[in-house]
Short mmCIF file of C-alpha atoms and ligand atoms in Angstrom, two decimals:
data_model
loop_
_atom_site.label_atom_id
_atom_site.label_comp_id
_atom_site.label_asym_id
_atom_site.label_seq_id
_atom_site.Cartn_x
_atom_site.Cartn_y
_atom_site.Cartn_z
CA MET A 1 103.16 -99.80 -173.54
CA ILE A 2 102.41 -103.18 -174.18
CA ARG A 3 104.36 -106.90 -173.20
CA ILE A 4 103.44 -109.72 -175.00
CA LEU A 5 104.63 -112.66 -172.69
CA ASP A 6 106.46 -114.97 -175.82
CA ASN A 7 107.07 -117.60 -174.13
CA PRO A 8 106.26 -121.26 -174.94
CA ILE A 9 105.66 -122.39 -171.77
CA LEU A 10 102.81 -119.68 -170.73
CA ARG A 11 101.32 -120.26 -174.43
CA ASN A 12 101.21 -123.83 -173.21
CA LYS A 13 98.94 -123.27 -170.56
CA LEU A 14 97.20 -120.47 -172.46
CA ASN A 15 96.25 -122.93 -175.29
CA ARG A 16 94.62 -125.54 -172.73
CA ILE A 17 92.81 -122.63 -171.40
CA ARG A 18 91.82 -121.80 -175.43
CA ASP A 19 90.40 -126.01 -175.48
CA ARG A 20 86.38 -125.54 -175.18
CA ARG A 21 86.67 -129.14 -173.56
CA THR A 22 88.92 -128.04 -170.54
CA PRO A 23 86.05 -128.18 -167.82
CA ALA A 24 85.88 -125.42 -165.26
CA HIS A 25 87.70 -126.66 -162.34
CA GLU A 26 90.73 -127.32 -164.34
CA LEU A 27 90.44 -123.93 -166.10
CA ARG A 28 90.75 -122.12 -162.84
CA GLN A 29 93.76 -124.41 -161.60
CA HIS A 30 95.35 -123.19 -165.36
CA VAL A 31 94.66 -119.41 -165.04
CA GLU A 32 95.76 -119.41 -161.04
CA ASP A 33 99.18 -121.11 -162.77
CA LEU A 34 99.55 -118.87 -165.59
CA THR A 35 98.77 -115.78 -163.59
CA SER A 36 101.63 -116.97 -161.02
CA MET A 37 104.06 -117.62 -163.63
CA SER A 38 103.69 -114.69 -165.41
CA LEU A 39 103.62 -111.85 -162.73
CA PRO A 40 107.24 -111.92 -162.58
CA LEU A 41 108.04 -111.22 -166.07
CA ILE A 42 105.45 -108.35 -165.93
CA LEU A 43 106.69 -106.25 -162.47
CA ASP A 44 109.59 -103.76 -163.67
CA SER A 45 109.80 -101.41 -160.88
CA VAL A 46 109.17 -103.86 -157.73
CA PRO A 47 109.79 -101.74 -154.86
CA THR A 48 112.22 -103.44 -152.22
CA ARG A 49 114.17 -103.13 -149.22
CA SER A 50 117.68 -104.25 -148.00
CA MET A 51 117.59 -106.48 -144.44
CA GLN A 52 119.61 -108.24 -142.61
CA ILE A 53 118.98 -112.10 -141.98
CA GLU A 54 120.60 -114.67 -140.18
CA THR A 55 121.22 -117.31 -142.99
CA PRO A 56 122.66 -121.13 -141.80
CA MET A 57 126.28 -119.41 -142.84
CA GLY A 58 125.60 -116.05 -140.77
CA GLU A 59 124.50 -112.71 -140.80
CA TYR A 60 123.88 -111.30 -144.66
CA VAL A 61 121.92 -108.46 -146.05
CA PHE A 62 119.85 -109.25 -148.99
CA GLU A 63 116.83 -107.26 -150.99
CA PHE A 64 113.33 -108.05 -150.34
CA VAL A 65 110.52 -107.22 -152.03
CA ILE A 66 107.84 -104.63 -150.03
CA GLU A 67 104.85 -107.24 -150.89
CA GLU A 68 102.88 -104.34 -149.07
CA ASP A 69 103.30 -101.70 -151.80
CA PHE A 70 101.01 -104.22 -154.21
CA VAL A 71 97.37 -103.74 -154.96
CA PHE A 72 95.40 -106.36 -157.14
CA VAL A 73 92.38 -105.58 -158.48
CA PRO A 74 90.79 -108.33 -160.20
CA ILE A 75 87.56 -107.59 -162.43
CA LEU A 76 84.84 -109.92 -161.42
CA ARG A 77 84.23 -112.24 -161.98
CA ALA A 78 86.40 -113.51 -164.39
CA GLY A 79 89.46 -112.05 -162.82
CA LEU A 80 88.77 -113.86 -159.23
CA PRO A 81 91.04 -117.31 -160.70
CA MET A 82 93.91 -114.60 -161.30
CA LEU A 83 93.49 -113.15 -158.21
CA ASN A 84 94.43 -116.48 -156.57
CA GLY A 85 97.49 -117.02 -158.31
CA ALA A 86 98.55 -113.13 -157.91
CA LEU A 87 98.07 -113.88 -154.14
CA ARG A 88 100.49 -116.93 -154.67
CA VAL A 89 103.63 -114.45 -155.34
CA PHE A 90 102.82 -111.46 -152.91
CA GLN A 91 100.96 -113.22 -149.88
CA LYS A 92 101.04 -109.72 -148.33
CA ALA A 93 99.39 -107.51 -151.39
CA SER A 94 95.98 -105.86 -150.55
CA VAL A 95 93.41 -106.65 -152.60
CA GLY A 96 90.75 -104.14 -154.13
CA PHE A 97 87.44 -105.34 -155.92
CA LEU A 98 85.67 -103.56 -159.34
CA ALA A 99 82.44 -105.48 -160.76
CA ILE A 100 82.10 -104.48 -164.19
CA ARG A 101 79.12 -105.68 -166.50
CA ARG A 102 79.09 -105.51 -170.29
CA ASP A 103 75.62 -104.92 -172.02
CA GLU A 104 75.59 -107.35 -174.45
CA GLU A 105 74.12 -105.15 -176.95
CA THR A 106 75.43 -101.87 -176.80
CA LEU A 107 78.82 -103.55 -175.52
CA LYS A 108 79.18 -100.48 -172.84
CA SER A 109 80.71 -101.57 -169.81
CA HIS A 110 79.03 -99.96 -166.09
CA VAL A 111 80.33 -100.81 -162.93
CA TYR A 112 78.18 -102.80 -160.46
CA TYR A 113 80.58 -102.63 -157.33
CA SER A 114 83.70 -101.25 -156.58
CA ARG A 115 85.76 -101.38 -152.99
CA LEU A 116 89.19 -100.39 -153.13
CA PRO A 117 91.53 -99.89 -150.45
CA HIS A 118 93.84 -96.91 -150.24
CA LEU A 119 95.77 -96.85 -153.52
CA GLU A 120 97.93 -93.81 -153.00
CA GLY A 121 101.78 -94.34 -154.08
CA LYS A 122 100.78 -98.11 -154.45
CA HIS A 123 101.58 -100.20 -157.62
CA VAL A 124 98.66 -101.94 -158.68
CA VAL A 125 97.87 -104.51 -160.81
CA ILE A 126 94.26 -104.98 -162.78
CA LEU A 127 93.77 -108.69 -163.37
CA ASP A 128 91.26 -109.42 -166.43
CA PRO A 129 91.63 -112.49 -168.62
CA MET A 130 90.54 -110.30 -171.78
CA LEU A 131 91.52 -106.62 -173.33
CA ALA A 132 88.35 -106.75 -175.69
CA THR A 133 87.06 -103.64 -176.79
CA GLY A 134 88.85 -102.15 -173.79
CA GLY A 135 85.56 -100.30 -172.33
CA THR A 136 85.84 -102.64 -169.12
CA LEU A 137 89.92 -101.61 -168.66
CA GLU A 138 88.79 -97.99 -169.52
CA LEU A 139 86.56 -97.57 -166.69
CA ALA A 140 88.92 -99.25 -164.73
CA LEU A 141 91.89 -97.25 -164.98
CA LYS A 142 89.66 -94.47 -164.65
CA ILE A 143 89.06 -95.24 -161.00
CA ILE A 144 92.11 -96.13 -160.25
CA MET A 145 94.12 -93.30 -161.67
CA GLU A 146 92.12 -90.90 -159.64
CA LYS A 147 93.72 -92.07 -156.46
CA ASN A 148 97.27 -91.58 -157.12
CA PRO A 149 98.85 -94.61 -157.09
CA LYS A 150 102.33 -94.84 -158.01
CA LYS A 151 102.19 -97.41 -160.91
CA VAL A 152 99.44 -99.40 -162.69
CA TYR A 153 100.03 -102.25 -164.46
CA THR A 154 97.40 -104.59 -166.67
CA PHE A 155 97.53 -108.25 -166.75
CA HIS A 156 95.38 -110.35 -169.46
CA LEU A 157 95.96 -113.99 -171.13
CA VAL A 158 94.75 -112.31 -174.10
CA ALA A 159 94.09 -108.85 -175.78
CA SER A 160 92.79 -107.89 -178.91
CA PRO A 161 94.95 -104.94 -181.10
CA GLU A 162 91.84 -102.65 -180.77
CA GLY A 163 92.04 -103.04 -177.16
CA VAL A 164 95.08 -102.31 -176.97
CA GLU A 165 95.37 -99.29 -179.58
CA ARG A 166 92.68 -97.74 -177.24
CA PHE A 167 95.41 -97.49 -174.52
CA LYS A 168 98.65 -96.10 -176.96
CA TYR A 169 98.71 -92.89 -174.67
CA TRP A 170 97.62 -93.77 -170.97
CA GLU A 171 100.07 -94.31 -168.58
CA VAL A 172 99.86 -97.74 -167.73
CA SER A 173 101.84 -100.71 -168.73
CA ILE A 174 99.88 -103.49 -170.60
CA SER A 175 100.93 -106.98 -170.22
CA THR A 176 99.32 -110.00 -172.46
CA VAL A 177 100.20 -113.68 -172.81
CA SER A 178 98.77 -113.34 -176.60
CA LEU A 179 97.83 -110.67 -178.77
CA ASP A 180 95.23 -112.10 -180.59
CA ASP A 181 93.62 -111.74 -184.17
CA GLY A 182 90.71 -109.16 -183.66
CA LEU A 183 87.16 -109.43 -181.96
CA ASN A 184 84.09 -110.57 -183.93
CA THR A 185 81.05 -108.91 -184.24
CA LYS A 186 79.66 -109.65 -180.39
CA GLY A 187 83.05 -108.09 -179.33
CA TYR A 188 84.88 -111.73 -178.28
CA ILE A 189 88.11 -111.76 -178.89
CA VAL A 190 89.23 -114.29 -182.03
CA PRO A 191 90.38 -117.10 -181.49
CA GLY A 192 90.60 -115.89 -178.27
CA VAL A 193 89.38 -117.80 -174.64
CA GLY A 194 85.52 -117.62 -175.58
CA ASP A 195 83.22 -116.24 -172.31
CA MET A 196 85.12 -116.31 -169.23
CA GLY A 197 83.15 -115.81 -166.77
CA ASP A 198 80.58 -118.63 -167.61
CA ARG A 199 83.41 -121.34 -168.90
CA LEU A 200 85.44 -120.39 -165.21
CA PHE A 201 82.33 -120.96 -163.19
CA SER A 202 79.88 -123.94 -164.98
CA ASP A 203 81.00 -126.84 -165.79
CA CYS A 204 78.54 -127.01 -168.67
CA PRO A 205 80.62 -126.35 -171.81
CA PRO A 206 77.99 -123.77 -174.39
CA SER A 207 76.39 -126.39 -176.84
CA THR A 208 77.74 -124.19 -180.06
CA PRO A 209 81.02 -122.06 -180.55
CA LEU A 210 80.45 -118.70 -179.72
CA GLY A 211 82.27 -117.24 -183.06
N1 URA B 1 84.25 -111.36 -172.22
C1 URA B 1 84.59 -112.42 -172.70
O1 URA B 1 84.48 -113.31 -171.57
N2 URA B 1 85.15 -112.82 -173.23
C2 URA B 1 85.93 -111.83 -174.53
O2 URA B 1 86.19 -112.80 -175.67
C3 URA B 1 85.56 -110.83 -174.16
C4 URA B 1 84.64 -110.59 -173.34
#
């Protein structure tokens, strides 16, 4: 299932991220904000628990989200600022890490670090700013689904139609702020956001556009 978060306020944040003049420190803040703002829109089956609390007007029973049932899995390194935004929404969630690198020649992805908590029965949210060819996401999903989570969500800032198509029959809820036009020959999303890892963690904009 694919969900496009068709919202002008989210798109406005994304378009600031797309601007190649936005410096790394602002980019990280925009990515964090956009993740916090989007998370409530992408989670449709949130586990809740009724609890009695004392309000200034007396004792009442209200619904609370069981934050401990969530596990956020940022794909290193570009997913890290998304993790900060997600943890702002659910402070008690657990966190797992998957580091996946894409070979720039073959465009094949491989895992070089994996550290995941217990996932059985959990709601797992994979955080990766781009869903490009889908190679990285396929690897991440295979690793995560082996561990019997209750539900798996993925959240992206931009996705390509090719990437989304790859998961048509998968048991996963994919959300993106934008479904962009496609991929260039180097596997970058067009118009996309460029090389997100480099842009997020280095304040030097590339001297020439990547296209
Ligand atoms: N990785 C990136 O950094 N950007 C893309 O568009 C695709 C993969």
